[in-house]
Coordinates of C-alpha atoms in Angstrom, one line a residue:
Chain A
X23 CA 0.0 0.0 0.0
X24 CA 2.7 2.5 1.0
X25 CA 4.8 1.5 -2.0
X26 CA 1.9 2.0 -4.4
X27 CA 1.2 5.4 -2.7
X28 CA 4.8 6.4 -3.0
X29 CA 5.0 5.4 -6.7
X30 CA 1.7 7.3 -7.3
X31 CA 3.0 10.5 -5.6
X32 CA 6.4 10.2 -7.4
X33 CA 4.7 9.9 -10.7
X34 CA 2.5 12.9 -9.9
X35 CA 5.5 15.0 -8.7
X36 CA 7.9 14.2 -11.6
X37 CA 5.1 14.3 -14.2
X38 CA 3.9 17.6 -12.9
X39 CA 7.4 19.0 -13.0
X40 CA 7.9 17.9 -16.6
X41 CA 4.5 19.1 -17.6
X42 CA 5.1 22.5 -16.0
X43 CA 8.1 22.9 -18.2
X44 CA 6.9 21.4 -21.4
X45 CA 3.2 22.5 -21.7
X46 CA 2.6 25.3 -24.2
X47 CA -0.3 26.7 -22.2
X48 CA 1.0 28.8 -19.3
X49 CA -2.2 28.2 -17.3
X50 CA -2.0 24.4 -17.6
X51 CA 1.7 24.7 -16.8
X52 CA 1.0 26.5 -13.6
X53 CA -1.7 23.9 -12.7
X54 CA 0.9 21.2 -13.3
X55 CA 3.3 23.1 -11.0
X56 CA 0.5 23.0 -8.4
X57 CA 0.3 19.3 -8.8
X58 CA 4.0 19.0 -8.4
X59 CA 4.0 21.0 -5.2
X60 CA 1.0 19.0 -3.9
X61 CA 3.0 15.8 -4.6
X62 CA 5.8 17.1 -2.5
X63 CA 3.3 17.7 0.3
X64 CA 2.2 14.1 -0.2
X65 CA 5.8 13.0 0.4
X66 CA 5.9 15.0 3.6
X67 CA 2.7 13.3 4.8
X68 CA 4.3 9.9 4.0
X69 CA 7.3 10.9 6.0
X70 CA 5.1 11.5 9.1
X71 CA 5.5 15.3 9.1
X72 CA 2.0 16.6 8.4
X73 CA 3.0 20.0 9.8
X74 CA 5.5 20.6 7.0
X75 CA 3.0 19.1 4.5
X76 CA 0.2 21.4 5.5
X77 CA 2.5 24.4 5.3
X78 CA 3.7 23.2 1.9
X79 CA 0.1 23.3 0.7
X80 CA -0.8 26.5 2.4
X81 CA 2.3 28.5 1.3
X82 CA 3.3 27.0 -2.1
X83 CA 0.0 25.8 -3.5
X84 CA -2.2 28.4 -1.8
X85 CA 0.0 31.5 -2.2
X86 CA 2.9 31.1 -4.6
X87 CA 1.0 29.2 -7.2
X88 CA -1.8 31.7 -7.0
X89 CA 0.7 34.5 -7.5
X90 CA 2.1 32.7 -10.6
X91 CA -1.4 32.2 -11.9
X92 CA -2.3 35.8 -11.4
X93 CA 0.8 37.0 -13.1
X94 CA 0.3 34.7 -16.1
X95 CA -3.3 35.8 -16.5
X96 CA -2.5 39.5 -16.4
X97 CA 0.5 39.4 -18.8
X98 CA 0.1 38.9 -22.6
X99 CA 2.6 36.2 -23.4
X100 CA 3.3 37.4 -26.9
X101 CA 4.6 40.7 -25.7
X102 CA 7.4 39.4 -23.5
X103 CA 8.4 36.0 -24.9
X104 CA 9.9 35.3 -28.3
X105 CA 9.6 31.7 -29.3
X106 CA 13.1 30.3 -29.7
X107 CA 13.0 26.7 -31.0
X108 CA 16.4 25.2 -30.9
X109 CA 16.9 21.5 -30.3
X110 CA 20.4 22.1 -29.0
X111 CA 19.0 24.1 -26.1
X112 CA 16.8 21.3 -25.1
X113 CA 19.6 18.8 -25.1
X114 CA 21.8 21.2 -23.2
X115 CA 19.0 21.5 -20.6
X116 CA 18.6 17.8 -20.3
X117 CA 22.4 17.4 -19.9
X118 CA 22.5 20.1 -17.3
X119 CA 19.7 18.5 -15.4
X120 CA 21.4 15.1 -15.4
X121 CA 24.7 16.5 -14.2
X122 CA 22.8 18.3 -11.4
X123 CA 20.9 15.2 -10.4
X124 CA 24.0 13.0 -10.4
X125 CA 25.8 15.6 -8.3
X126 CA 23.0 16.0 -5.8
X127 CA 22.5 12.2 -5.7
X128 CA 26.2 11.7 -5.0
X129 CA 26.1 14.2 -2.1
X130 CA 23.0 12.6 -0.6
X131 CA 24.4 9.1 -0.9
X132 CA 27.6 10.2 0.7
X133 CA 25.9 12.0 3.6
X134 CA 25.2 8.8 5.5
X135 CA 21.6 8.4 4.6
X136 CA 22.0 4.6 5.0
X137 CA 22.4 5.0 8.7
X138 CA 19.0 6.6 9.2
X139 CA 16.8 4.2 11.1
X140 CA 13.2 4.1 10.1
X141 CA 10.3 3.4 12.4
X142 CA 11.1 6.1 14.9
X143 CA 8.4 8.4 16.3
X144 CA 7.6 11.4 14.1
X145 CA 9.1 14.6 15.3
X146 CA 6.5 16.8 17.0
X147 CA 6.2 20.3 15.6
X148 CA 6.5 21.7 19.1
X149 CA 10.0 20.3 19.2
X150 CA 10.8 22.1 15.9
X151 CA 9.5 25.3 17.5
X152 CA 11.6 24.9 20.6
X153 CA 14.7 24.1 18.4
X154 CA 14.1 27.3 16.4
X155 CA 13.9 29.4 19.5
X156 CA 16.9 27.9 21.3
X157 CA 19.6 26.3 19.2
X158 CA 18.8 27.8 15.8
X159 CA 17.8 31.3 17.0
X160 CA 20.5 33.2 14.9
X161 CA 19.2 31.6 11.8
X162 CA 15.6 32.6 12.7
X163 CA 16.6 36.2 13.4
X164 CA 18.5 36.3 10.2
X165 CA 15.5 35.0 8.2
X166 CA 13.3 37.5 10.0
X167 CA 15.6 40.4 9.0
X168 CA 15.8 39.2 5.4
X169 CA 12.0 38.9 5.2
X170 CA 11.5 42.4 6.8
X171 CA 14.1 43.8 4.4
X172 CA 12.4 42.3 1.3
X173 CA 8.9 43.5 2.5
X174 CA 10.3 47.1 2.9
X175 CA 12.0 46.9 -0.4
X176 CA 8.8 45.8 -2.1
X177 CA 6.9 48.7 -0.4
X178 CA 9.5 51.2 -1.6
X179 CA 9.4 49.8 -5.1
X180 CA 5.6 49.8 -5.2
X181 CA 5.1 53.3 -3.9
X182 CA 3.4 55.6 -6.3
X183 CA 4.9 59.0 -6.8
X184 CA 1.9 60.5 -8.5
X185 CA -0.6 59.5 -5.7
X186 CA -2.2 62.5 -3.9
X187 CA -3.8 61.9 -0.6
X188 CA -7.3 63.4 -0.1
X189 CA -7.4 65.3 -3.3
Chain B
X1 CA -64.1 7.1 -21.8
X2 CA -62.6 9.4 -19.4
X3 CA -61.2 12.8 -20.3
X4 CA -57.9 12.5 -18.6
X5 CA -56.9 9.2 -20.3
X6 CA -59.0 8.9 -23.4
X7 CA -57.3 5.7 -24.7
X8 CA -57.5 3.8 -21.4
X9 CA -58.2 0.1 -21.6
X10 CA -58.0 -2.3 -18.7
X11 CA -56.0 -4.8 -20.8
X12 CA -53.3 -2.3 -21.6
X13 CA -53.1 -1.3 -17.9
X14 CA -52.7 -5.0 -16.8
X15 CA -50.2 -5.6 -19.5
X16 CA -48.2 -2.6 -18.4
X17 CA -48.2 -3.8 -14.8
X18 CA -47.1 -7.4 -15.8
X19 CA -44.4 -6.0 -18.0
X20 CA -43.0 -3.8 -15.2
X21 CA -43.1 -6.8 -12.8
X22 CA -41.3 -8.9 -15.3
X23 CA -38.6 -6.4 -15.8
X24 CA -38.1 -5.8 -12.1
X25 CA -37.7 -9.6 -11.5
X26 CA -35.2 -9.9 -14.4
X27 CA -33.1 -6.9 -13.2
X28 CA -33.2 -8.0 -9.6
X29 CA -32.0 -11.5 -10.5
X30 CA -29.4 -10.5 -12.9
X31 CA -28.0 -7.3 -11.3
X32 CA -29.2 -6.6 -7.7
X33 CA -28.8 -10.1 -6.1
X34 CA -25.3 -10.7 -7.6
X35 CA -24.3 -7.2 -6.5
X36 CA -25.5 -7.8 -2.9
X37 CA -23.5 -11.1 -2.9
X38 CA -20.4 -9.4 -4.1
X39 CA -20.8 -6.5 -1.6
X40 CA -21.2 -9.0 1.2
X41 CA -17.8 -10.4 0.5
X42 CA -16.2 -7.0 1.2
X43 CA -18.4 -5.7 4.1
X44 CA -17.5 -7.0 7.5
X45 CA -20.8 -7.9 9.0
X46 CA -21.1 -7.8 12.8
X47 CA -21.6 -10.7 15.1
X48 CA -25.1 -11.0 16.6
X49 CA -25.5 -13.2 19.7
X50 CA -22.3 -15.0 19.0
X51 CA -23.4 -15.7 15.4
X52 CA -22.1 -14.0 12.2
X53 CA -24.9 -12.0 10.5
X54 CA -25.1 -13.9 7.3
X55 CA -27.3 -12.8 4.4
X56 CA -29.9 -15.4 5.5
X57 CA -29.9 -13.9 8.9
X58 CA -30.1 -10.4 7.3
X59 CA -33.4 -11.2 5.8
X60 CA -34.8 -12.1 9.2
X61 CA -34.1 -8.5 10.2
X62 CA -37.4 -7.7 8.7
X63 CA -39.2 -9.8 11.4
X64 CA -36.7 -9.2 14.2
X65 CA -35.7 -5.6 14.1
X66 CA -33.7 -5.9 17.3
X67 CA -31.1 -7.8 15.4
X68 CA -30.5 -4.7 13.3
X69 CA -29.1 -2.6 16.2
X70 CA -25.5 -3.9 16.0
X71 CA -25.7 -3.5 12.2
X72 CA -26.7 0.1 12.6
X73 CA -24.0 0.6 15.1
X74 CA -21.4 -0.9 12.8
X75 CA -22.6 1.4 10.0
X76 CA -22.5 4.5 12.1
X77 CA -19.0 3.8 13.2
X78 CA -17.7 3.2 9.7
X79 CA -15.4 5.7 8.0
X80 CA -17.7 6.0 5.0
X81 CA -20.6 7.1 7.2
X82 CA -18.4 9.6 8.9
X83 CA -17.3 11.1 5.6
X84 CA -20.5 10.9 3.7
X85 CA -23.3 11.3 6.2
X86 CA -23.0 12.6 9.8
X87 CA -20.1 14.7 10.8
X88 CA -19.1 15.1 7.1
X89 CA -20.7 16.2 4.0
X90 CA -24.4 15.1 4.4
X91 CA -24.8 17.0 7.6
X92 CA -23.1 20.0 6.2
X93 CA -25.3 19.9 3.0
X94 CA -28.4 19.6 5.1
X95 CA -27.4 22.7 7.2
X96 CA -26.5 24.5 3.9
X97 CA -29.9 23.8 2.5
X98 CA -31.6 25.0 5.7
X99 CA -29.4 28.2 5.5
X100 CA -30.5 28.9 1.9
X101 CA -34.2 28.7 2.8
X102 CA -33.8 30.7 6.1
X103 CA -31.8 33.3 4.3
X104 CA -34.4 33.9 1.7
X105 CA -37.2 34.0 4.1
X106 CA -35.4 36.1 6.7
X107 CA -34.2 38.7 4.1
X108 CA -37.8 39.0 2.9
X109 CA -39.0 39.6 6.4
X110 CA -36.3 42.2 6.9
X111 CA -37.3 44.0 3.7
X112 CA -41.0 43.7 4.5
X113 CA -41.5 41.3 1.6
X114 CA -43.2 37.9 1.7
X115 CA -40.4 35.8 0.3
X116 CA -40.9 32.2 -0.9
X117 CA -44.7 31.5 -0.4
X118 CA -46.4 29.3 -2.9
X119 CA -44.4 26.0 -2.8
X120 CA -45.8 23.9 0.0
X121 CA -48.7 24.8 2.3
X122 CA -46.7 26.5 5.0
X123 CA -44.6 29.6 4.2
X124 CA -43.2 28.1 0.9
X125 CA -41.3 25.4 2.7
X126 CA -40.9 23.4 -0.5
X127 CA -39.3 26.3 -2.4
X128 CA -35.8 24.7 -2.1
X129 CA -37.0 21.4 -3.5
X130 CA -38.6 23.2 -6.4
X131 CA -35.4 25.2 -7.0
X132 CA -33.4 22.0 -6.9
X133 CA -35.6 20.2 -9.4
X134 CA -35.3 23.3 -11.7
X135 CA -31.5 23.4 -11.5
X136 CA -31.2 19.6 -12.1
X137 CA -33.5 19.7 -15.1
X138 CA -32.0 22.8 -16.7
X139 CA -29.6 22.5 -19.7
X140 CA -25.9 23.0 -19.0
X141 CA -24.6 25.6 -21.4
X142 CA -20.8 25.7 -21.9
X143 CA -19.5 28.9 -23.7
X144 CA -18.1 28.2 -27.1
X145 CA -14.6 29.4 -26.5
X146 CA -14.3 28.2 -22.9
X147 CA -11.5 26.0 -21.7
X148 CA -13.7 23.0 -21.2
X149 CA -11.8 20.7 -18.9
X150 CA -11.2 23.4 -16.3
X151 CA -14.7 24.8 -16.7
X152 CA -16.3 21.4 -16.1
X153 CA -14.1 20.5 -13.1
X154 CA -14.2 23.8 -11.3
X155 CA -17.6 23.4 -9.6
X156 CA -16.7 19.9 -8.5
X157 CA -13.4 21.1 -7.0
X158 CA -15.3 23.9 -5.3
X159 CA -17.7 21.5 -3.6
X160 CA -14.8 19.2 -2.8
X161 CA -12.7 21.9 -1.1
X162 CA -15.7 22.9 0.9
X163 CA -16.3 19.3 2.0
X164 CA -12.6 19.0 2.9
X165 CA -13.1 22.1 5.2
X166 CA -16.2 20.5 6.8
X167 CA -14.2 17.3 7.5
X168 CA -11.9 19.1 9.9
X169 CA -14.7 20.5 12.2
X170 CA -15.4 18.5 15.4
X171 CA -19.2 18.4 15.7
X172 CA -19.9 16.5 18.9
X173 CA -18.0 14.8 21.7
X174 CA -17.6 11.0 21.5
X175 CA -18.7 8.9 24.5
X176 CA -16.7 6.4 26.3
X177 CA -17.6 3.9 23.6
X178 CA -15.6 5.8 21.1
X179 CA -12.6 6.1 23.5
X180 CA -13.5 9.8 23.8
X181 CA -12.8 10.3 20.1
X182 CA -14.8 13.3 18.9
X183 CA -17.3 13.1 16.1
X184 CA -15.1 14.5 13.4
X185 CA -14.0 13.0 10.1
X186 CA -10.3 13.9 10.4
X187 CA -8.9 14.5 13.9
X188 CA -5.6 16.0 12.9
X189 CA -2.8 17.3 15.2
X190 CA -2.3 20.1 12.8
X191 CA -6.0 20.8 12.3
X192 CA -5.8 24.6 12.2
X193 CA -2.9 24.6 9.7
X194 CA -5.0 22.1 7.6
X195 CA -7.8 24.6 7.7
X196 CA -5.5 27.3 6.4
X197 CA -4.3 24.9 3.7
X198 CA -7.9 24.2 2.6
X199 CA -8.9 27.9 2.6
X200 CA -6.0 28.5 0.2
X201 CA -7.6 26.4 -2.5
X202 CA -10.7 28.6 -2.9
X203 CA -9.0 31.5 -4.7
X204 CA -7.3 29.1 -7.1
X205 CA -10.5 27.4 -8.0
X206 CA -12.3 30.7 -8.3
X207 CA -9.8 32.4 -10.6
X208 CA -9.3 29.2 -12.7
X209 CA -13.0 28.9 -13.3
X210 CA -13.3 32.6 -14.1
X211 CA -10.4 32.4 -16.6
X212 CA -11.7 29.2 -18.2
X213 CA -15.1 30.6 -19.1
X214 CA -13.3 33.0 -21.5
X215 CA -15.8 35.8 -20.8
X216 CA -15.3 39.3 -19.4
X217 CA -17.6 39.5 -16.5
X218 CA -16.4 36.2 -14.9
X219 CA -12.8 37.3 -15.4
X220 CA -13.3 40.6 -13.6
X221 CA -15.2 38.9 -10.9
X222 CA -12.5 36.2 -10.6
X223 CA -9.7 38.8 -10.3
X224 CA -11.7 40.6 -7.6
X225 CA -12.3 37.4 -5.7
X226 CA -8.6 36.6 -5.9
X227 CA -7.7 40.1 -4.5
X228 CA -10.2 39.8 -1.8
X229 CA -9.6 36.2 -0.7
X230 CA -5.8 36.5 -0.7
X231 CA -5.7 39.7 1.2
X232 CA -8.2 38.6 3.8
X233 CA -6.5 35.3 4.4
X234 CA -3.8 37.1 6.3
X235 CA -5.9 38.7 9.0
X236 CA -8.0 35.5 9.1
X237 CA -4.9 33.4 10.0
X238 CA -3.4 36.1 12.3
X239 CA -6.6 36.5 14.3
X240 CA -6.6 32.8 15.2
X241 CA -3.0 32.8 16.4
X242 CA -4.1 34.3 19.8
X243 CA -6.1 31.2 20.6
X244 CA -3.2 29.0 19.5
X245 CA -0.9 30.9 21.8
X246 CA -3.2 30.5 24.8
X247 CA -4.1 26.8 24.2
X248 CA -0.7 25.7 23.0
X249 CA -2.3 23.3 20.4
X250 CA -3.3 23.3 16.8
X251 CA -5.8 20.4 17.2
X252 CA -9.3 21.7 16.9
X253 CA -10.7 19.2 19.3
X254 CA -8.2 20.1 21.9
X255 CA -9.1 23.8 21.4
X256 CA -12.7 22.9 22.0
X257 CA -11.9 20.9 25.1
X258 CA -9.8 23.9 26.5
X259 CA -13.0 25.9 26.6
X260 CA -15.0 23.8 29.0
X261 CA -15.1 26.7 31.6
X262 CA -15.3 29.7 29.3
X263 CA -15.2 30.5 25.6
X264 CA -12.2 32.3 24.2
X265 CA -14.3 35.2 22.9
X266 CA -14.4 36.5 26.5
X267 CA -10.6 36.9 26.5
X268 CA -10.0 37.6 22.8
X269 CA -13.0 39.6 21.6
X270 CA -10.7 41.6 19.2
X271 CA -9.6 38.4 17.5
X272 CA -13.2 37.2 17.2
X273 CA -14.3 40.4 15.5
X274 CA -11.4 40.4 13.1
X275 CA -12.1 36.7 12.3
X276 CA -15.8 37.5 11.7
X277 CA -15.1 40.3 9.3
X278 CA -12.4 38.4 7.5
X279 CA -14.8 35.4 7.3
X280 CA -17.4 37.6 5.6
X281 CA -14.8 38.6 3.0
X282 CA -13.7 35.0 2.4
X283 CA -17.3 34.0 2.0
X284 CA -17.9 36.8 -0.6
X285 CA -20.9 37.9 1.4
X286 CA -22.4 41.3 1.6
X287 CA -20.9 43.9 2.4
X288 CA -17.9 42.2 0.6
X289 CA -19.7 40.5 -2.3
X290 CA -17.7 42.4 -4.9
X291 CA -16.8 39.2 -6.9
X292 CA -20.5 38.7 -7.7
X293 CA -21.7 42.2 -7.6
X294 CA -24.9 41.7 -9.5
X295 CA -25.5 45.4 -10.3
X296 CA -22.1 45.9 -11.9
X297 CA -20.8 42.6 -13.4
X298 CA -23.9 40.5 -13.8
X299 CA -23.1 37.6 -11.4
X300 CA -19.3 37.9 -11.3
X301 CA -17.4 34.7 -11.6
X302 CA -20.7 32.7 -11.6
X303 CA -22.0 34.4 -14.8
X304 CA -21.4 31.6 -17.2
X305 CA -22.5 28.7 -15.0
X306 CA -25.9 27.3 -15.7
X307 CA -28.0 24.4 -14.5
X308 CA -26.6 22.1 -12.0
X309 CA -23.1 23.5 -12.4
X310 CA -24.4 26.7 -10.8
X311 CA -26.2 24.6 -8.3
X312 CA -23.0 22.9 -7.3
X313 CA -21.2 26.2 -6.8
X314 CA -24.1 27.5 -4.7
X315 CA -24.0 24.3 -2.6
X316 CA -20.3 24.6 -2.2
X317 CA -20.5 28.2 -1.1
X318 CA -23.2 27.5 1.4
X319 CA -21.4 24.5 2.8
X320 CA -18.4 26.8 3.1
X321 CA -20.5 29.3 5.0
X322 CA -21.6 26.5 7.4
X323 CA -18.0 25.5 7.8
X324 CA -16.7 29.0 8.5
X325 CA -19.5 29.5 11.1
X326 CA -18.7 26.1 12.6
X327 CA -15.0 27.1 12.8
X328 CA -16.0 30.4 14.6
X329 CA -18.0 28.3 17.1
X330 CA -15.2 25.8 17.5
X331 CA -12.5 28.4 18.2
X332 CA -14.3 31.3 19.9
X333 CA -17.6 30.0 21.2
X334 CA -16.5 26.7 23.0
X335 CA -17.7 24.4 20.2
X336 CA -19.9 21.6 21.5
X337 CA -19.4 22.4 25.2
X338 CA -22.5 23.5 27.0
X339 CA -24.6 22.8 30.1
X340 CA -26.6 19.6 30.0
X341 CA -30.0 20.2 28.5
X342 CA -30.7 16.8 27.1
X343 CA -32.0 14.3 29.7
X344 CA -30.3 11.0 30.3
X345 CA -32.0 8.0 28.6
X346 CA -34.2 6.1 31.1
X347 CA -32.2 3.3 32.6
X348 CA -35.1 0.7 32.5
X349 CA -35.4 1.1 28.7
X350 CA -31.7 0.5 28.4
X351 CA -32.0 -2.6 30.5
X352 CA -35.3 -4.2 29.5
X353 CA -36.4 -2.5 26.3
X354 CA -39.8 -0.9 25.8
X355 CA -42.4 -2.7 27.9
X356 CA -46.1 -2.2 27.4
X357 CA -48.1 -4.2 29.9
X358 CA -50.3 -6.9 28.4
X359 CA -48.7 -6.9 25.0
X360 CA -46.0 -9.0 23.4
X361 CA -44.4 -9.0 20.0
X362 CA -41.0 -8.7 18.3
X363 CA -41.1 -4.9 18.1
X364 CA -41.7 -4.5 21.8
X365 CA -38.6 -6.5 22.8
X366 CA -36.3 -4.2 20.8
X367 CA -33.5 -2.9 22.9
X368 CA -32.3 0.3 21.4
X369 CA -28.9 -0.3 23.0
X370 CA -26.7 -3.3 23.1
X371 CA -24.9 -4.5 26.2
X372 CA -26.1 -1.5 28.2
X373 CA -24.4 1.2 26.2
X374 CA -26.0 3.7 23.9
X375 CA -25.6 4.0 20.2
X376 CA -25.8 7.7 20.5
X377 CA -25.2 8.6 24.1
X378 CA -26.5 11.5 26.1
X379 CA -23.3 13.5 26.1
X380 CA -23.0 13.3 22.3
X381 CA -26.6 14.4 21.6
X382 CA -26.2 17.2 24.2
X383 CA -23.0 18.4 22.5
X384 CA -24.5 18.2 19.1
X385 CA -27.5 20.3 20.2
X386 CA -25.2 23.0 21.6
X387 CA -23.0 22.9 18.5
X388 CA -26.0 23.3 16.1
X389 CA -27.6 26.1 18.2
X390 CA -24.4 28.1 18.3
X391 CA -23.6 27.6 14.6
X392 CA -27.2 28.6 13.8
X393 CA -26.7 31.8 15.9
X394 CA -23.4 32.7 14.1
X395 CA -25.1 32.0 10.7
X396 CA -27.9 34.2 11.7
X397 CA -25.5 37.1 12.3
X398 CA -23.8 36.4 8.9
X399 CA -27.2 36.6 7.2
X400 CA -28.4 39.6 9.2
X401 CA -25.5 41.7 7.8
X402 CA -26.7 41.0 4.3
X403 CA -30.0 42.6 5.1
X404 CA -28.4 45.7 6.7
X405 CA -25.3 46.8 5.0
X406 CA -24.6 48.1 1.4
X407 CA -21.7 46.8 -0.7
X408 CA -18.3 48.5 -0.2
X409 CA -16.0 49.6 -3.0
X410 CA -13.0 47.5 -3.7
X411 CA -10.4 50.0 -2.6
X412 CA -12.3 50.4 0.7
X413 CA -12.3 46.6 1.0
X414 CA -8.6 46.3 0.5
X415 CA -8.0 49.3 2.8
X416 CA -10.0 47.6 5.6
X417 CA -8.1 44.3 5.1
X418 CA -4.6 45.6 4.9
X419 CA -4.6 48.6 7.2
X420 CA -7.3 47.9 9.8
X421 CA -7.7 44.2 10.2
X422 CA -4.1 43.2 10.1
X423 CA -3.3 45.8 12.8
X424 CA -6.2 44.6 15.0
X425 CA -5.0 41.0 14.5
X426 CA -1.6 42.0 15.8
X427 CA -3.3 43.8 18.8
X428 CA -5.1 40.5 19.5
X429 CA -1.8 38.6 19.4
X430 CA -0.3 41.1 21.9
X431 CA -3.4 40.7 24.2
X432 CA -2.9 37.0 24.1
X433 CA 0.8 37.4 24.9
X434 CA -0.1 39.8 27.7
X435 CA -2.5 37.3 29.2
X436 CA 0.2 34.6 28.9
X437 CA 3.1 36.5 30.4
X438 CA 1.1 38.2 33.1
X439 CA 0.3 34.7 34.3
X440 CA -3.5 35.1 34.0
X441 CA -3.9 32.3 31.4
X442 CA -1.5 29.7 30.2
X443 CA -1.6 26.4 28.4
X444 CA -0.7 23.4 30.5
X445 CA 3.0 23.0 30.9
X446 CA 3.9 26.5 29.7
X447 CA 5.7 27.5 32.8

């Protein structure tokens, strides 16, 4: 049962990723992207971490995919993209992908993933929170600053110069 | 010769009856009986009096109804029943149907109209059935240049997302028989996060269906819906964090159980108000019904839907309304907790069944409960009554606003969402933190 589920989710994820790249229609491409992100959430559920899975759905499917969809709908594709059909680009892309996957796979295999024991209790999300506030607090503060900086930057960029209050 | 059926002849009538009987016999023998046999292989039948309930015994249920009690219990405890009928979709759809009728009748009373009147003898009570028959029998029209796959699947996805939302709400406490498991389809440790995840699907479905119809009014409505839902999700989520801080859990059932003494609305009224307003915007209800503003853009993103597709979207949106009201009750109004108003079942009936002096018969020996415990115990029914009453009260306030307020402009809407509600939600979080650090309230094990 678990193997069949794993295979199904893997097919959904990889198929969604390929479809997101290859489909001509941008809307269907972003729907495929949503399927891919949902598949990753499914992997997290299978790995006994529903907290991460739910955030994966809420943030990636619920927000980022909506943003992509919104952008795609508001932009006329013909205005910004020129169609460049060159088979060499495709092969170069596939080659690059294979090199990346082999490299990442080598790193993962070398990282001692064999020694991980399965069947342990799932990690409670409260423990994750405690870890964030104690051992990993510099990383948390750094991320908060980066996010605050990006929000401020977005506000500065989006400010309208010609807007008059209470005209 | 009668006027109603001028070509009536008794021979034709008898032939018709015999034909029908023949067809019924043929279909039952060829399809129904084999189907029952196949199903019986897969269904785990309960054991009655130390004897497995075989199909032969199943037919005796007609004469000995007391044998059906364990079967009913087994059905009620099955997952399928939970998902399809009681705490899940069937119950929510029933509530949604009631809401549709009450809304029409109540709005009419508010505006000194009559409202639904002619269907059914009393106050147009059958109006909903008439509307349902109309919607089912109407033709489904698909626009010529629509993106057909998305257009077809969008209403189904909408209802599905609403049903997934309903599945997370605990409706009633479970008795000792259920190991104190609540009556809920999915009792998740991360229930509240799952609610946020499910809410995130609604704008996607809305904007996809709006785009796929390839028409201008739906597209404008869809873009408005997207703006509105995405921006009001933020205060919606932030306003619930105060309760999470005070309870220290994300499980909705544990949040309900933390309110046995007092509801959280007493301590976090700001959060409750923010959540209520954000809820109205998420539900696209007046005064925030810009996505389907009928005087400006026909019916917004619903314009191109017809027939049962429109019916499905309406069903989904009212199920969503029930689910949001139930979430408000669960988080701020103590959920199914309440003083005991439903009396205990009489003990002699539990022990001996219903006894009428001087009479015997199979029906009179029926014990509604097996081995002394109830199918639906007193605690569960009491909790369910309180839950339904509170949900109905919240829905009443949601409906009341529709009769009172006009529609706001979209810039006012976004201004309310981004400037006022998010600020108030943060105020609510600081109130919760103040209560926590001043030592007035704290989750177990916080200090």
